[in-house]
Amino acid sequence: MSDMKNSFSVSHVSQVFGTGTARVEALHDVSFEADAGSLSLIMGPSGSGKSTFLTIAGGLLTPTSGSVEVNGIKYTERSKKQRDALRLDAIGFVLQAYHLLPYLTVADQFKLVDKVKPTGNLSKSQLDDVLATLDIQNLVHKYPGELSGGQQQRVAIARALYPDPAIILADEPTAALDSARVEVVGALLKDLAVKHNKAVVVVTHDTRLMPFADHLYNMQDGWLSGAEAVAS
């Protein structure tokens, strides 16, 4: 890659779970790279290995073999403290489980981020823009239990974007959304990639996101196909 900043790559990664008759190879020799300014879509059915791939890409799981580099440095060359700092500062996760704290209002979910990462987050006006784009600005005083699944998903997306990460890894970010909301989220992710120079990677089986992708991959039974450029 020409520019190591805001980029990551996965090289010859395989992942095995269990042993003996319970042994399952979830990923087979997967290589992948993403650069700033692009939105990559990894398509595939449930159980194809997409979530395992994203967990490894984000440094939450160490692969059985192979390596992951972020901004040109391998995870294995970073201490645990450095890896934790990297995830906090540079990587935004949008996971299938929303991980919203049930005893905090929507507004307080963002205040908690401020406590963990006091600087470098979106300004109030920038956050207000994101909330308005996702149509959740009127939900800030509600608790997660008062929100629908789709509303919780949009709050989780906003919270992942709030620390202003350079790399965004999203796992089925539109699973609970209707088509109109999918358009909004797809356009937002594309905008973040192109206008804000972020590397955005989405794993999904939602074909409604395909029009927003710069690069399209397919994952099947733990095998990842090569990149396919998508016409703009």
Coordinates of C-alpha atoms in Angstrom, one line a residue:
M1 CA 0.0 0.0 0.0
S2 CA 1.2 3.4 -0.8
D3 CA 0.1 5.1 2.4
M4 CA 0.3 3.2 5.7
K5 CA -1.8 5.8 7.6
N6 CA -5.4 4.8 8.2
S7 CA -4.9 1.4 6.7
F8 CA -4.7 -2.3 7.6
S9 CA -3.9 -5.6 6.1
V10 CA -4.5 -9.2 6.9
S11 CA -1.9 -11.7 5.6
H12 CA -2.5 -15.4 5.2
V13 CA -4.7 -15.7 8.2
S14 CA -6.2 -19.0 9.2
Q15 CA -8.4 -19.6 12.3
V16 CA -9.1 -23.0 13.8
F17 CA -11.5 -23.6 16.7
G18 CA -11.5 -26.8 18.8
T19 CA -9.5 -30.0 18.3
G20 CA -10.1 -33.5 17.2
T21 CA -13.6 -34.3 16.0
A22 CA -14.7 -30.8 17.2
R23 CA -12.0 -29.1 15.1
V24 CA -13.5 -26.4 12.8
E25 CA -11.4 -24.2 10.4
A26 CA -13.3 -21.0 10.3
L27 CA -10.8 -19.1 8.0
H28 CA -8.6 -20.5 5.3
D29 CA -5.4 -18.5 4.3
V30 CA -7.3 -15.2 4.1
S31 CA -5.4 -12.1 2.8
F32 CA -7.0 -8.6 2.6
E33 CA -6.1 -5.0 2.7
A34 CA -8.0 -1.7 3.0
D35 CA -6.8 1.8 2.4
A36 CA -8.0 5.2 3.7
G37 CA -10.7 6.7 1.5
S38 CA -12.4 3.4 0.5
L39 CA -15.4 1.4 1.6
S40 CA -14.9 -2.4 1.3
L41 CA -17.8 -4.7 1.5
I42 CA -17.3 -8.4 2.4
M43 CA -20.4 -10.3 1.4
G44 CA -21.3 -13.8 2.5
P45 CA -24.0 -15.9 4.3
S46 CA -24.3 -16.4 8.0
G47 CA -21.6 -18.8 9.2
S48 CA -19.2 -18.0 6.4
G49 CA -16.5 -16.6 8.7
K50 CA -17.2 -12.9 8.3
S51 CA -17.5 -12.1 12.0
T52 CA -14.4 -14.2 12.8
F53 CA -12.5 -12.2 10.2
L54 CA -13.6 -8.9 11.6
T55 CA -12.8 -9.9 15.1
I56 CA -9.2 -10.8 14.0
A57 CA -8.9 -7.7 11.9
G58 CA -9.7 -5.6 14.9
G59 CA -7.2 -7.3 17.2
L60 CA -9.8 -8.9 19.4
L61 CA -8.8 -12.4 18.5
T62 CA -5.3 -13.7 17.7
P63 CA -5.4 -15.9 14.6
T64 CA -4.1 -19.5 14.6
S65 CA -1.7 -18.4 11.9
G66 CA -1.0 -15.3 9.8
S67 CA -0.7 -11.7 10.7
V68 CA -2.6 -8.4 10.9
E69 CA -1.0 -5.0 10.3
V70 CA -2.5 -1.6 11.2
N71 CA -0.7 1.5 9.8
G72 CA 2.2 -0.8 8.8
I73 CA 2.8 -2.4 12.2
K74 CA 1.8 -5.9 13.1
Y75 CA -0.4 -6.5 16.1
T76 CA 2.2 -9.0 17.3
E77 CA 4.8 -6.2 17.4
R78 CA 2.7 -4.2 19.7
S79 CA 2.4 -4.7 23.5
K80 CA -1.1 -5.5 24.9
K81 CA -1.2 -1.9 26.1
Q82 CA -0.3 -0.6 22.7
R83 CA -3.0 -2.8 21.1
D84 CA -5.6 -1.6 23.6
A85 CA -4.6 2.1 22.8
L86 CA -4.8 1.4 19.1
R87 CA -8.3 0.0 19.4
L88 CA -9.3 3.0 21.5
D89 CA -7.8 5.7 19.2
A90 CA -7.9 4.3 15.7
I91 CA -10.5 1.5 15.3
G92 CA -14.2 2.0 15.5
F93 CA -16.3 -1.2 15.9
V94 CA -19.9 -1.5 14.9
L95 CA -20.8 -5.0 16.1
Q96 CA -24.0 -7.1 15.8
A97 CA -24.4 -7.0 19.6
Y98 CA -25.0 -3.3 20.3
H99 CA -23.2 -3.3 23.6
L100 CA -25.2 -0.3 24.9
L101 CA -25.1 0.0 28.6
P102 CA -28.7 -0.4 29.8
Y103 CA -28.4 2.0 32.8
L104 CA -27.1 4.9 30.7
T105 CA -29.2 7.2 28.5
V106 CA -28.1 7.6 24.9
A107 CA -26.4 10.9 25.8
D108 CA -24.6 9.3 28.6
Q109 CA -23.3 6.5 26.3
F110 CA -21.2 9.3 24.6
K111 CA -20.2 10.9 27.9
L112 CA -18.7 7.5 28.9
V113 CA -16.6 7.6 25.8
D114 CA -15.3 11.0 26.9
K115 CA -14.2 9.5 30.2
V116 CA -12.3 6.7 28.5
K117 CA -10.9 8.8 25.7
P118 CA -11.0 12.5 26.8
T119 CA -9.6 14.0 23.6
G120 CA -9.9 13.5 19.8
N121 CA -13.6 12.8 19.8
L122 CA -16.1 14.5 17.5
S123 CA -17.1 18.1 18.5
K124 CA -20.6 18.7 19.7
S125 CA -21.7 20.1 16.3
Q126 CA -20.1 17.1 14.5
L127 CA -21.9 14.6 16.9
D128 CA -25.2 16.6 16.4
D129 CA -24.8 16.2 12.6
V130 CA -24.3 12.4 13.0
L131 CA -27.3 12.1 15.3
A132 CA -29.4 14.1 12.9
T133 CA -28.2 12.1 9.9
L134 CA -29.2 8.9 11.7
D135 CA -32.5 10.5 12.9
I136 CA -31.8 9.7 16.6
Q137 CA -31.3 13.3 17.9
N138 CA -34.6 13.0 19.7
L139 CA -33.6 9.8 21.5
V140 CA -30.7 11.2 23.6
H141 CA -32.6 11.1 26.9
K142 CA -34.0 7.6 26.4
Y143 CA -32.5 4.4 27.8
P144 CA -31.6 1.4 25.5
G145 CA -34.5 -0.6 26.8
E146 CA -36.9 2.1 25.5
L147 CA -35.5 1.9 21.9
S148 CA -36.4 -0.5 19.1
G149 CA -33.7 -2.7 17.7
G150 CA -33.2 -0.4 14.7
Q151 CA -32.9 2.6 17.0
Q152 CA -30.4 0.8 19.2
Q153 CA -28.4 -0.1 16.1
R154 CA -28.3 3.5 14.9
V155 CA -27.2 4.6 18.4
A156 CA -24.4 2.0 18.3
I157 CA -23.2 3.2 14.9
A158 CA -23.1 6.8 16.2
R159 CA -21.2 5.8 19.3
A160 CA -18.6 3.9 17.2
L161 CA -18.1 7.0 15.1
Y162 CA -17.9 9.4 18.0
P163 CA -14.2 8.7 18.8
D164 CA -13.4 9.7 15.2
P165 CA -11.6 6.5 14.4
A166 CA -9.4 6.2 11.3
I167 CA -10.5 2.6 10.6
I168 CA -14.2 1.5 10.9
L169 CA -15.0 -2.2 11.1
A170 CA -18.7 -2.9 10.9
D171 CA -20.4 -6.3 11.4
E172 CA -23.9 -6.4 9.8
P173 CA -24.6 -2.7 10.6
T174 CA -27.9 -2.6 8.8
A175 CA -29.4 -6.0 9.9
A176 CA -32.2 -4.3 11.9
L177 CA -32.9 -1.5 9.5
D178 CA -35.5 -0.9 6.8
S179 CA -34.4 0.1 3.3
A180 CA -34.7 3.8 3.9
R181 CA -32.3 3.6 6.9
V182 CA -30.0 1.3 5.0
E183 CA -29.6 4.1 2.4
V184 CA -28.8 6.6 5.2
V185 CA -26.2 4.4 6.9
G186 CA -24.7 3.3 3.5
A187 CA -24.3 7.0 2.5
L188 CA -22.9 7.9 5.9
L189 CA -20.2 5.1 5.7
K190 CA -19.3 6.1 2.2
D191 CA -19.1 9.7 3.2
L192 CA -16.8 8.9 6.1
A193 CA -14.5 6.9 3.8
V194 CA -14.3 9.4 0.9
K195 CA -14.6 12.8 2.6
H196 CA -12.9 12.0 5.9
N197 CA -10.3 9.6 4.5
K198 CA -11.1 6.6 6.6
A199 CA -10.8 2.9 5.8
V200 CA -14.2 1.4 6.2
V201 CA -14.8 -2.3 6.1
V202 CA -18.3 -3.8 6.3
V203 CA -19.1 -7.5 6.6
T204 CA -22.7 -8.3 5.7
H205 CA -25.1 -10.4 3.8
D206 CA -27.2 -7.2 3.1
T207 CA -27.1 -6.7 -0.7
R208 CA -28.7 -3.3 -0.2
L209 CA -25.3 -1.9 0.7
M210 CA -23.6 -2.9 -2.5
P211 CA -24.2 0.4 -4.3
F212 CA -22.0 2.2 -1.7
A213 CA -19.0 -0.1 -2.0
D214 CA -15.7 0.7 -3.7
H215 CA -14.5 -2.8 -3.4
L216 CA -16.6 -6.0 -3.1
Y217 CA -15.3 -9.3 -1.7
N218 CA -17.1 -12.6 -1.1
M219 CA -16.6 -15.0 1.8
Q220 CA -17.8 -18.6 1.6
D221 CA -17.0 -21.3 4.1
G222 CA -14.0 -19.3 5.4
W223 CA -12.5 -18.6 2.0
L224 CA -12.2 -14.9 0.8
S225 CA -12.4 -14.1 -2.9
G226 CA -10.2 -11.4 -4.5
A227 CA -11.3 -7.8 -4.6
E228 CA -13.8 -6.7 -7.2
A229 CA -13.8 -3.0 -8.1
V230 CA -17.3 -1.6 -8.1
A231 CA -18.2 1.0 -10.7
S232 CA -19.0 4.4 -9.2

